[in-house]
Coordinates of C-alpha atoms in Angstrom, one line a residue:
Chain A
M1 CA 29.0 -6.6 19.7
Y2 CA 26.3 -8.4 17.9
H3 CA 26.1 -12.2 18.0
L4 CA 24.7 -14.5 15.4
D5 CA 24.3 -17.7 17.2
N6 CA 24.0 -20.8 15.1
I7 CA 21.4 -19.3 12.7
S8 CA 19.8 -21.8 10.2
Q9 CA 17.0 -21.1 7.7
Q10 CA 15.0 -23.7 5.9
K11 CA 12.2 -23.1 3.4
G12 CA 10.3 -26.2 2.4
N13 CA 13.0 -28.8 1.8
T14 CA 15.7 -26.2 0.9
H15 CA 18.3 -25.4 3.5
I16 CA 19.3 -21.8 2.8
L17 CA 21.5 -21.1 5.8
H18 CA 23.5 -23.7 7.8
G19 CA 24.3 -22.8 11.4
I20 CA 25.7 -19.3 10.9
N21 CA 28.0 -18.1 13.8
L22 CA 29.3 -14.6 13.6
T23 CA 30.2 -11.7 15.8
I24 CA 29.9 -8.2 14.5
D25 CA 31.7 -5.3 16.2
E26 CA 29.6 -2.3 17.1
N27 CA 30.3 1.0 15.4
S28 CA 31.9 -0.6 12.3
I29 CA 31.1 -1.7 8.8
F30 CA 30.8 -5.4 8.3
A31 CA 30.5 -6.9 4.8
I32 CA 29.0 -10.2 3.9
L33 CA 30.3 -11.2 0.5
G34 CA 29.0 -14.1 -1.5
P35 CA 27.8 -15.2 -4.9
S36 CA 24.1 -14.9 -6.0
G37 CA 21.9 -17.5 -4.3
S38 CA 24.3 -18.0 -1.4
G39 CA 21.7 -16.8 1.2
K40 CA 23.0 -13.3 1.7
T41 CA 19.6 -11.6 1.5
T42 CA 18.0 -14.3 3.7
L43 CA 20.6 -13.7 6.4
L44 CA 20.0 -9.9 6.2
N45 CA 16.3 -10.4 6.4
I46 CA 16.8 -12.3 9.6
L47 CA 18.9 -9.5 11.1
A48 CA 16.1 -7.1 10.0
G49 CA 13.5 -9.1 11.8
I50 CA 11.7 -9.6 8.4
D51 CA 12.2 -13.4 8.5
R52 CA 12.5 -15.6 11.5
P53 CA 15.2 -18.3 11.4
T54 CA 14.2 -21.9 11.8
D55 CA 17.0 -22.2 14.3
G56 CA 19.4 -20.0 16.2
K57 CA 19.3 -16.4 17.5
F58 CA 20.5 -13.0 16.7
L59 CA 21.3 -11.0 19.8
N60 CA 22.9 -7.7 20.7
E61 CA 25.6 -7.2 23.5
A62 CA 22.9 -7.1 26.2
G63 CA 21.6 -10.5 25.0
Q64 CA 18.4 -9.0 23.6
V65 CA 16.9 -9.5 20.2
E66 CA 17.4 -6.3 18.1
K67 CA 16.3 -5.6 14.7
G68 CA 18.2 -3.6 12.2
I69 CA 16.7 -1.1 9.8
M70 CA 17.0 -2.1 6.2
V71 CA 17.9 -0.2 3.1
F72 CA 16.6 -2.5 0.3
Q73 CA 18.4 -3.2 -2.9
D74 CA 15.4 -1.8 -4.8
Y75 CA 15.0 1.0 -2.2
R76 CA 11.3 0.3 -1.8
L77 CA 10.3 4.0 -1.4
F78 CA 6.6 4.1 -1.1
P79 CA 5.5 5.2 -4.6
H80 CA 2.3 6.9 -3.4
M81 CA 4.2 9.2 -0.9
T82 CA 6.4 12.2 -1.4
V83 CA 10.0 12.2 -0.3
F84 CA 9.0 14.0 2.9
K85 CA 6.3 11.4 3.7
N86 CA 8.6 8.6 2.9
I87 CA 11.3 9.9 5.2
T88 CA 9.0 10.6 8.1
F89 CA 7.0 7.3 7.7
G90 CA 8.9 5.6 10.6
L91 CA 8.4 8.6 12.9
K92 CA 4.8 9.0 11.9
V93 CA 3.8 5.4 12.8
K94 CA 5.5 5.9 16.1
K95 CA 3.2 9.0 16.6
T96 CA 6.1 11.4 17.0
N97 CA 4.8 15.0 17.5
S98 CA 4.7 17.1 14.4
S99 CA 7.3 19.8 15.3
E100 CA 9.9 17.2 16.3
L101 CA 9.1 15.2 13.1
K102 CA 9.6 18.2 10.9
Q103 CA 12.8 19.2 12.6
R104 CA 14.3 15.7 12.3
A105 CA 13.2 15.5 8.7
K106 CA 14.9 18.8 7.9
D107 CA 18.1 17.8 9.6
I108 CA 18.4 14.4 7.9
M109 CA 17.5 15.9 4.5
E110 CA 20.3 18.4 4.9
T111 CA 22.7 15.7 5.9
M112 CA 21.8 13.7 2.9
G113 CA 21.7 16.7 0.6
I114 CA 18.2 16.1 -0.6
S115 CA 16.4 19.1 0.9
E116 CA 15.2 20.3 -2.5
L117 CA 13.5 16.9 -3.3
I118 CA 11.0 17.2 -0.4
D119 CA 7.8 17.3 -2.5
R120 CA 8.9 14.9 -5.2
Y121 CA 7.6 11.4 -5.7
P122 CA 10.0 8.5 -5.9
D123 CA 9.5 8.0 -9.7
E124 CA 10.7 11.5 -10.2
L125 CA 14.1 10.8 -8.7
S126 CA 17.3 9.4 -10.1
G127 CA 18.8 6.1 -8.7
G128 CA 21.3 8.0 -6.6
Q129 CA 18.6 10.3 -5.2
Q130 CA 16.4 7.4 -4.4
Q131 CA 19.2 5.8 -2.5
R132 CA 19.8 8.9 -0.5
V133 CA 16.1 9.1 0.3
A134 CA 16.1 5.4 1.3
L135 CA 19.1 6.1 3.6
A136 CA 17.4 9.1 5.1
R137 CA 14.2 7.1 5.8
A138 CA 16.3 4.6 7.7
L139 CA 18.6 7.0 9.5
I140 CA 15.9 9.4 10.7
L141 CA 15.0 6.6 13.2
N142 CA 18.5 6.8 14.7
P143 CA 19.1 3.0 14.3
K144 CA 22.0 1.4 16.0
L145 CA 22.1 -1.3 13.3
L146 CA 21.7 -0.4 9.6
L147 CA 21.4 -3.1 7.1
M148 CA 22.1 -2.6 3.4
D149 CA 21.2 -5.2 0.7
E150 CA 23.5 -4.8 -2.4
P151 CA 23.5 -1.1 -1.8
F152 CA 25.5 0.0 -4.8
S153 CA 24.6 -2.6 -7.4
S154 CA 22.2 -0.4 -9.4
L155 CA 24.4 2.7 -9.4
D156 CA 26.9 3.6 -12.2
E157 CA 30.6 3.4 -11.5
A158 CA 31.3 7.1 -10.6
L159 CA 28.2 7.3 -8.4
R160 CA 29.1 4.0 -6.7
I161 CA 32.4 5.3 -5.5
E162 CA 30.8 8.6 -4.3
M163 CA 28.2 6.7 -2.4
L164 CA 30.8 4.3 -0.9
D165 CA 32.6 7.3 0.6
F166 CA 29.3 8.9 1.7
V167 CA 28.2 5.7 3.5
K168 CA 31.6 5.6 5.3
E169 CA 31.1 9.2 6.4
L170 CA 27.6 8.5 7.6
Q171 CA 28.9 5.5 9.6
R172 CA 31.3 7.8 11.5
K173 CA 28.8 10.6 11.9
F174 CA 26.0 8.5 13.3
Q175 CA 28.3 5.9 15.0
L176 CA 26.4 3.2 13.2
T177 CA 26.9 -0.5 12.9
I178 CA 26.4 -1.2 9.2
V179 CA 26.0 -4.7 7.9
F180 CA 25.9 -4.9 4.2
V181 CA 25.8 -7.7 1.7
T182 CA 27.2 -7.7 -1.8
H183 CA 28.6 -10.0 -4.5
Y184 CA 31.2 -7.4 -5.6
K185 CA 34.4 -8.0 -3.7
T186 CA 35.8 -4.6 -4.5
E187 CA 32.8 -3.0 -2.9
A188 CA 33.2 -5.1 0.2
Y189 CA 37.0 -4.4 0.4
M190 CA 36.5 -0.6 -0.1
L191 CA 33.9 -0.3 2.6
S192 CA 34.9 -2.7 5.2
N193 CA 38.0 -4.1 6.8
K194 CA 36.2 -7.2 8.0
V195 CA 34.5 -9.4 5.4
A196 CA 32.6 -12.6 5.8
I197 CA 32.4 -15.0 2.8
L198 CA 29.1 -16.7 2.6
I199 CA 28.9 -19.6 0.1
D200 CA 26.0 -22.1 -0.1
G201 CA 24.5 -20.8 3.2
Q202 CA 27.7 -21.3 5.1
I203 CA 30.3 -18.8 6.4
M204 CA 33.5 -19.9 4.9
Q205 CA 35.9 -17.3 6.2
V206 CA 35.9 -14.0 8.1
D207 CA 38.9 -11.9 7.5
A208 CA 40.5 -8.6 6.4
P209 CA 40.4 -8.2 2.6
K210 CA 44.2 -8.7 2.3
Q211 CA 44.1 -11.9 4.3
L212 CA 41.2 -13.2 2.2
E213 CA 43.1 -12.6 -1.0
S214 CA 46.4 -14.1 0.2
N215 CA 45.1 -16.9 2.3
P216 CA 41.7 -18.2 1.3
Q217 CA 40.8 -20.9 3.6
N218 CA 39.4 -23.3 1.0
L219 CA 38.9 -23.9 -2.6
A220 CA 35.3 -22.5 -2.6
V221 CA 36.5 -19.2 -1.2
A222 CA 39.5 -19.1 -3.6
K223 CA 37.3 -19.8 -6.6
F224 CA 34.7 -17.3 -5.6
L225 CA 37.3 -14.6 -5.1
G226 CA 38.7 -15.5 -8.5
Q227 CA 41.7 -13.7 -10.1
A228 CA 43.7 -16.9 -9.7
N229 CA 45.0 -20.0 -11.6
F230 CA 43.7 -23.4 -10.4
I231 CA 46.0 -26.1 -11.5
E232 CA 45.0 -29.7 -11.0
G233 CA 47.6 -32.3 -10.1
S234 CA 48.4 -35.0 -7.6
L235 CA 49.5 -34.5 -4.0
S236 CA 51.3 -36.8 -1.7
K237 CA 52.2 -35.3 1.7
D238 CA 53.7 -31.9 0.7
D239 CA 54.8 -33.0 -2.8
F240 CA 52.7 -31.8 -5.7
V241 CA 53.0 -33.1 -9.3
S242 CA 51.5 -31.4 -12.3
P243 CA 52.5 -30.4 -15.8
V244 CA 53.0 -26.8 -14.7
Y245 CA 54.7 -27.2 -11.4
S246 CA 56.0 -30.1 -9.4
G247 CA 57.7 -29.7 -6.1
K248 CA 57.1 -28.7 -2.5
V249 CA 53.8 -27.0 -1.6
R250 CA 51.8 -26.1 1.5
P251 CA 48.8 -28.5 1.5
V252 CA 45.6 -27.0 3.0
T253 CA 43.1 -29.7 1.9
D254 CA 43.6 -32.8 -0.1
K255 CA 41.8 -32.0 -3.4
G256 CA 45.1 -31.6 -5.2
V257 CA 44.4 -28.1 -6.8
L258 CA 47.3 -25.7 -6.8
Y259 CA 46.2 -22.1 -6.1
L260 CA 48.2 -19.4 -7.9
P261 CA 46.6 -16.0 -7.5
F262 CA 47.3 -13.6 -10.4
S263 CA 49.0 -11.1 -8.2
G264 CA 51.4 -11.5 -5.3
Q265 CA 52.4 -15.2 -5.9
L266 CA 54.5 -15.2 -9.0
Q267 CA 57.6 -13.0 -9.6
L268 CA 60.7 -12.8 -11.7
N269 CA 63.1 -12.0 -8.8
K270 CA 64.8 -15.1 -7.5
T271 CA 63.5 -16.6 -4.3
E272 CA 64.1 -20.0 -2.6
Y273 CA 61.0 -21.4 -4.3
P274 CA 61.6 -21.8 -8.1
A275 CA 58.3 -22.2 -10.0
F276 CA 58.6 -22.9 -13.7
K277 CA 60.0 -21.6 -17.0
G278 CA 57.5 -20.2 -19.3
N279 CA 57.1 -18.4 -22.6
I280 CA 55.2 -15.0 -22.6
L281 CA 52.3 -15.3 -25.0
E282 CA 50.6 -12.0 -24.4
K283 CA 50.6 -8.9 -22.3
K284 CA 47.4 -6.9 -21.4
W285 CA 47.4 -3.4 -19.9
M286 CA 45.6 -3.5 -16.6
G287 CA 46.0 0.1 -15.4
N288 CA 48.0 1.2 -12.4
N289 CA 51.2 0.3 -14.1
L290 CA 50.3 -3.4 -14.2
E291 CA 50.2 -5.9 -17.0
R292 CA 48.4 -9.2 -17.1
I293 CA 50.8 -11.7 -18.6
T294 CA 49.8 -14.9 -20.3
I295 CA 52.5 -17.5 -19.7
E296 CA 52.7 -20.8 -21.7
I297 CA 54.2 -23.8 -19.9
D298 CA 54.1 -27.1 -21.7
Q299 CA 51.1 -26.1 -23.8
R300 CA 49.2 -24.9 -20.7
T301 CA 48.5 -21.3 -19.8
V302 CA 48.9 -19.5 -16.6
Y303 CA 48.1 -15.8 -15.9
C304 CA 49.9 -13.4 -13.6
D305 CA 50.0 -9.7 -13.0
L306 CA 53.4 -8.0 -13.2
A307 CA 54.7 -4.4 -13.3
S308 CA 54.4 -3.2 -16.9
E309 CA 57.4 -3.7 -19.2
S310 CA 59.0 -6.2 -16.9
V311 CA 58.7 -9.0 -19.6
G312 CA 58.7 -9.1 -23.4
E313 CA 56.4 -11.1 -25.6
N314 CA 57.6 -14.5 -27.0
K315 CA 60.5 -14.7 -24.6
I316 CA 61.2 -17.4 -22.0
Y317 CA 61.6 -16.4 -18.4
Q318 CA 62.2 -18.3 -15.1
F319 CA 59.4 -17.5 -12.6
Y320 CA 59.6 -17.9 -8.8
F321 CA 57.0 -18.1 -6.0
S322 CA 57.1 -15.4 -3.5
K323 CA 56.2 -17.9 -0.8
L324 CA 55.4 -21.6 -0.7
P325 CA 52.3 -22.1 -2.9
V326 CA 49.1 -23.5 -1.4
V327 CA 47.4 -26.7 -2.6
F328 CA 43.7 -27.3 -1.8
Chain B
M1 CA -5.8 9.3 -43.1
A2 CA -9.3 10.1 -44.3
Y3 CA -10.0 6.4 -44.4
K4 CA -8.9 6.0 -40.8
K5 CA -11.1 8.9 -39.7
V6 CA -14.1 7.4 -41.5
L7 CA -13.5 4.0 -39.9
K8 CA -13.2 5.7 -36.4
L9 CA -16.4 7.5 -37.0
L10 CA -18.1 4.3 -38.0
V11 CA -16.9 2.5 -34.8
Y12 CA -18.3 5.4 -32.7
L13 CA -21.5 5.3 -34.6
L14 CA -21.9 1.6 -34.1
F15 CA -21.2 2.0 -30.4
A16 CA -23.8 4.8 -30.2
V17 CA -26.4 2.7 -31.9
L18 CA -25.7 -0.4 -29.9
V19 CA -25.4 1.1 -26.4
L20 CA -26.9 4.6 -26.5
M21 CA -30.0 3.8 -28.5
P22 CA -31.6 1.4 -26.1
L23 CA -30.8 3.8 -23.3
F24 CA -32.4 6.6 -25.2
V25 CA -35.5 4.5 -25.8
I26 CA -35.7 3.7 -22.1
F27 CA -35.3 7.4 -21.3
M28 CA -38.0 8.4 -23.7
L29 CA -40.3 5.7 -22.4
A30 CA -39.9 7.1 -18.9
I31 CA -40.9 10.6 -19.9
S32 CA -43.5 9.9 -22.6
K33 CA -47.2 10.1 -21.7
T34 CA -48.4 8.4 -24.8
W35 CA -46.3 6.5 -27.2
N36 CA -48.2 3.9 -29.2
Y37 CA -47.4 1.8 -32.2
P38 CA -46.7 2.7 -35.0
S39 CA -45.6 6.2 -34.1
L40 CA -41.9 6.7 -34.2
W41 CA -41.9 9.4 -31.6
P42 CA -44.0 9.9 -28.4
K43 CA -47.1 12.0 -29.0
W44 CA -46.8 13.6 -25.6
V45 CA -43.8 14.1 -23.5
D46 CA -44.1 14.8 -19.8
W47 CA -40.8 15.7 -18.2
G48 CA -42.2 15.6 -14.7
Y49 CA -43.7 12.1 -14.9
Y50 CA -40.5 10.4 -13.8
F51 CA -39.9 12.5 -10.8
R52 CA -43.6 12.4 -9.7
F53 CA -43.5 8.7 -9.9
L54 CA -40.3 8.5 -7.9
V55 CA -41.6 10.7 -5.2
T56 CA -45.2 9.4 -4.9
N57 CA -44.7 5.7 -5.5
T58 CA -43.9 3.9 -2.2
E59 CA -43.1 0.7 -4.0
I60 CA -40.2 2.1 -5.9
Q61 CA -38.9 3.8 -2.8
S62 CA -39.0 0.6 -0.7
S63 CA -37.3 -1.3 -3.6
L64 CA -34.7 1.3 -3.9
L65 CA -34.0 1.1 -0.2
A66 CA -33.9 -2.7 -0.2
S67 CA -31.5 -2.7 -3.2
M68 CA -29.2 -0.2 -1.6
E69 CA -29.2 -2.0 1.8
L70 CA -28.3 -5.3 0.2
A71 CA -25.7 -3.8 -2.1
V72 CA -23.9 -2.0 0.7
G73 CA -24.0 -5.2 2.9
T74 CA -22.7 -7.2 0.0
V75 CA -19.9 -4.8 -0.7
V76 CA -18.8 -4.9 2.9
L77 CA -19.0 -8.7 3.2
T78 CA -17.3 -9.3 -0.2
I79 CA -14.4 -7.0 0.6
L80 CA -14.0 -8.6 4.1
I81 CA -13.6 -12.0 2.5
A82 CA -12.0 -11.1 -0.8
Y83 CA -9.2 -8.9 0.6
P84 CA -7.5 -11.5 2.8
T85 CA -8.0 -14.1 0.2
A86 CA -6.4 -12.0 -2.5
M87 CA -3.6 -11.2 -0.2
A88 CA -3.0 -14.8 0.7
L89 CA -3.1 -15.8 -3.0
S90 CA -0.7 -13.1 -4.2
Y91 CA 1.8 -12.9 -1.2
Y92 CA 2.2 -16.4 0.0
D93 CA 3.0 -19.9 -1.2
F94 CA 1.1 -22.5 0.6
R95 CA -0.2 -26.0 0.2
G96 CA -3.6 -26.0 -1.7
K97 CA -3.0 -22.6 -3.3
K98 CA -3.9 -24.0 -6.8
L99 CA -7.1 -25.6 -5.4
L100 CA -8.1 -22.3 -3.7
N101 CA -7.5 -20.5 -7.0
I102 CA -10.0 -22.8 -8.7
L103 CA -12.5 -22.7 -5.8
V104 CA -12.6 -18.9 -6.0
Y105 CA -14.0 -19.2 -9.6
L106 CA -16.5 -21.9 -8.8
P107 CA -19.5 -19.6 -8.4
M108 CA -18.9 -18.4 -11.9
I109 CA -18.4 -21.9 -13.4
I110 CA -21.3 -23.8 -11.7
P111 CA -24.8 -22.6 -13.1
G112 CA -26.3 -20.1 -10.7
I113 CA -29.6 -21.9 -10.3
A114 CA -27.8 -25.0 -9.1
V115 CA -25.7 -23.0 -6.6
L116 CA -28.8 -21.1 -5.4
T117 CA -31.2 -24.0 -4.9
N118 CA -28.5 -25.8 -2.8
M119 CA -27.7 -22.6 -0.9
D120 CA -31.4 -22.1 -0.2
F121 CA -31.5 -25.6 1.2
I122 CA -28.6 -24.8 3.6
M123 CA -30.1 -21.4 4.5
I124 CA -33.4 -23.1 5.4
K125 CA -31.5 -25.6 7.5
Y126 CA -29.8 -22.9 9.5
G127 CA -32.8 -20.6 9.6
L128 CA -31.2 -17.9 7.5
N129 CA -33.6 -17.9 4.6
G130 CA -35.4 -14.6 4.3
S131 CA -32.8 -12.9 6.5
F132 CA -30.6 -9.9 5.5
F133 CA -27.5 -11.9 6.2
G134 CA -28.8 -14.8 4.1
V135 CA -29.5 -12.7 1.0
V136 CA -26.2 -10.7 1.4
S137 CA -24.2 -13.9 1.6
A138 CA -26.0 -15.2 -1.6
H139 CA -25.1 -12.0 -3.4
T140 CA -21.5 -12.1 -2.0
L141 CA -21.0 -15.6 -3.4
F142 CA -21.4 -14.2 -6.9
C143 CA -19.3 -11.1 -6.2
L144 CA -16.3 -12.9 -4.8
P145 CA -14.8 -14.2 -8.1
Y146 CA -14.8 -10.7 -9.5
A147 CA -13.6 -9.0 -6.4
I148 CA -10.8 -11.5 -5.7
K149 CA -9.6 -11.4 -9.3
L150 CA -9.5 -7.6 -9.3
L151 CA -7.7 -7.3 -6.0
Y152 CA -5.3 -10.1 -6.8
D153 CA -4.3 -8.6 -10.1
N154 CA -3.5 -5.4 -8.3
L155 CA -1.7 -6.9 -5.3
I156 CA 0.5 -9.2 -7.4
L157 CA 2.1 -6.1 -9.0
W158 CA 4.2 -5.4 -5.9
K159 CA 3.6 -8.5 -3.8
D160 CA 4.4 -7.7 -0.2
K161 CA 7.6 -5.8 -0.8
Y162 CA 6.3 -2.4 0.4
E163 CA 4.6 -4.0 3.4
V164 CA 7.9 -5.6 4.4
A165 CA 9.6 -2.2 4.2
S166 CA 6.8 -0.6 6.3
R167 CA 7.0 -3.3 9.0
N168 CA 10.7 -2.9 9.1
L169 CA 10.3 0.8 9.7
G170 CA 8.2 0.0 12.8
A171 CA 4.6 0.1 11.5
T172 CA 2.2 -2.3 13.0
P173 CA 0.3 -4.7 10.7
L174 CA -2.8 -2.5 10.9
Q175 CA -0.9 0.7 10.2
T176 CA 0.8 -1.1 7.3
F177 CA -2.6 -2.2 5.9
F178 CA -4.1 1.3 6.0
K179 CA -1.1 3.4 5.1
V180 CA 0.6 1.1 2.5
T181 CA -1.5 -1.8 1.3
I182 CA -4.8 0.0 0.7
P183 CA -3.4 3.2 -0.9
L184 CA -1.1 1.2 -3.2
N185 CA -4.0 -1.0 -4.2
K186 CA -6.8 1.4 -4.4
N187 CA -7.4 0.8 -8.0
G188 CA -8.1 -2.9 -7.4
L189 CA -10.2 -2.0 -4.3
Q190 CA -12.2 0.5 -6.4
G191 CA -12.8 -2.1 -9.1
A192 CA -13.8 -4.7 -6.5
V193 CA -16.2 -2.4 -4.7
M194 CA -17.8 -1.2 -7.9
M195 CA -18.2 -4.7 -9.4
S196 CA -19.7 -6.1 -6.1
Y197 CA -22.1 -3.2 -6.0
I198 CA -23.2 -3.8 -9.6
V199 CA -23.5 -7.6 -9.2
S200 CA -25.5 -7.2 -6.0
M201 CA -27.8 -4.6 -7.6
T202 CA -28.5 -6.9 -10.6
Q203 CA -29.1 -10.1 -8.6
Y204 CA -32.6 -11.3 -9.3
L205 CA -32.8 -15.0 -8.6
G206 CA -30.7 -15.1 -5.5
T207 CA -32.7 -12.3 -3.9
L208 CA -36.0 -13.9 -4.7
L209 CA -35.0 -17.5 -3.7
I210 CA -33.0 -16.9 -0.5
G211 CA -34.9 -13.7 0.4
D212 CA -38.3 -15.5 0.6
G213 CA -39.9 -12.4 -0.9
N214 CA -38.8 -10.3 2.0
Y215 CA -36.5 -8.2 -0.2
I216 CA -38.3 -6.8 -3.2
T217 CA -35.4 -5.0 -4.8
L218 CA -35.4 -2.9 -8.0
S219 CA -34.4 -5.8 -10.2
V220 CA -37.0 -8.2 -8.6
R221 CA -39.8 -5.6 -9.1
M222 CA -38.7 -4.6 -12.5
F223 CA -38.7 -8.1 -14.0
P224 CA -42.5 -8.7 -14.0
F225 CA -43.2 -5.3 -15.5
T226 CA -41.0 -6.0 -18.5
T227 CA -42.5 -9.5 -19.0
E228 CA -46.0 -8.1 -18.7
G229 CA -45.4 -5.4 -21.2
K230 CA -45.7 -2.5 -18.8
Y231 CA -42.8 -0.8 -20.4
R232 CA -43.3 2.6 -19.1
I233 CA -43.1 1.6 -15.5
A234 CA -40.3 -0.7 -16.3
A235 CA -38.5 2.2 -17.9
V236 CA -38.9 4.3 -14.8
Y237 CA -37.5 1.5 -12.8
G238 CA -34.7 1.1 -15.4
I239 CA -33.7 4.8 -15.1
T240 CA -33.7 4.7 -11.3
F241 CA -31.7 1.5 -11.5
M242 CA -29.1 3.1 -13.6
L243 CA -28.9 6.2 -11.5
V244 CA -28.4 4.4 -8.2
T245 CA -25.7 2.3 -9.9
L246 CA -23.9 5.1 -11.8
I247 CA -24.0 7.9 -9.1
P248 CA -22.2 5.9 -6.4
L249 CA -19.7 4.6 -9.0
Y250 CA -19.0 8.2 -10.0
L251 CA -18.7 9.3 -6.4
I252 CA -16.2 6.5 -5.6
D253 CA -14.2 7.4 -8.7
I254 CA -14.0 11.1 -7.7
W255 CA -13.0 10.1 -4.2
V256 CA -10.2 7.8 -5.4
T257 CA -8.9 10.4 -7.9
H258 CA -9.1 13.1 -5.3
K259 CA -7.2 11.1 -2.7
G260 CA -4.4 10.3 -5.3
R261 CA -1.3 12.3 -5.9
K262 CA -1.5 15.7 -7.3
P263 CA -0.2 16.0 -10.8
A264 CA 3.4 17.2 -10.8

């Protein structure tokens, strides 16, 4: 288990991180998800020993400071070195003897499927190849903790999915602890079953992907995760009043914003929580047998994802909540 | 197309006349035995004169040695100061960065004579006038703006991102400097070394003033010859001057190209 103990970072007058407390299980993939400028890279740099926090500590299970090996967003392969020299850089500076160095380089290049690139220079490689070389350069050092900064952001869609699976495979093979930061929630959900949400330098929530989507802890998390309707109204105790829906709710905070995620919250099948009657304005095909429905209620629009062909356009339907809706 | 070709030819010709002609005249002067007005061409050319002069004349030899010593010393001191300064300016944000940026160029902005007379005053105060270190530091002062600018422009391209990667992979600061910083910025370093060498070689006033006459370099010795009309000797000095400047530059260039990556 790794412990981030009250880590804060300040540069000049700007507070980048505010008292971050986290525990990260060993031999797992941990995702830190947050919008741009939330302090993700700063946090990762602290775990990599690149930056020192103004306050707090990052310790491993034994209570020692441990630094992770970083795979940078822009890979940072040394442009004046061949793939071989890049990969063996970490061993070379540790003065590893040459036969061991060659053997380990050969093994890792085979694992990463980059053996044929040995004499190439970084600018002669594709984005995917560069990422594999960057991973090889880190993994050859047998790190316990591997850090990845927006690892898939510069890859195209097909390659991204391939690399996601590959990284999972590497984690199992090398028994690594991988901490990676991203601003794509699908990437975080696909790679990890424990995701921390970092917004404005604060950890807002740490949960499994499904929990995050169904139970965001506050409005900031809900808004960042998106794919939801936010309806303003007034709240007194557990009674909510708005042009779209008025009735019982589950208040979480007192801002008076009704949270209706596009999927999972609204349905046509009757439940004990009637929502509203609405006219179907539009249907959009979303793939996976889903349609995004635009519902008009009293000149306001609400979106929701339903199974395709479950409603017809320009018809009025009664909608129900699957569970008591949340108000922030 | 023809028009463009003619224009190109004209540019080359202009270049040749402006740059190569004076060089040619100096070259001819150095090997001519008699070349008097108004003859267009030397009456007598002695190819061996230059080399005999170079081998037998002890003054030119000592001047050559003095110039080289000072130039090498200046290059070393300049790089020692310029490299960390350029790194600080390109990698870090700190209070007073803008001021330092201006200070770096001061030796170029303030007239040389004003800087040197004041510097001489300080050197005398600390007993450094006439010493090797004194002269080298005077030369260094005039090399620093060029060296820092050349190194800075190169370092700012990548900032410290590769150094950060190197340190994260376990390299010490020293290993990072020699394995990453220098190889990545060798063009800037080459420029800085060459420029410092040339500036030191051509320093006249600083050498004379701070050196108290202890360092009679090629440029110091050459100056009176040209003003007194001894063009032939001045030409010999001129040729030597060019050779000792160009040969090391050429060697550094070969070294840098050789150390670089092989073409794919």
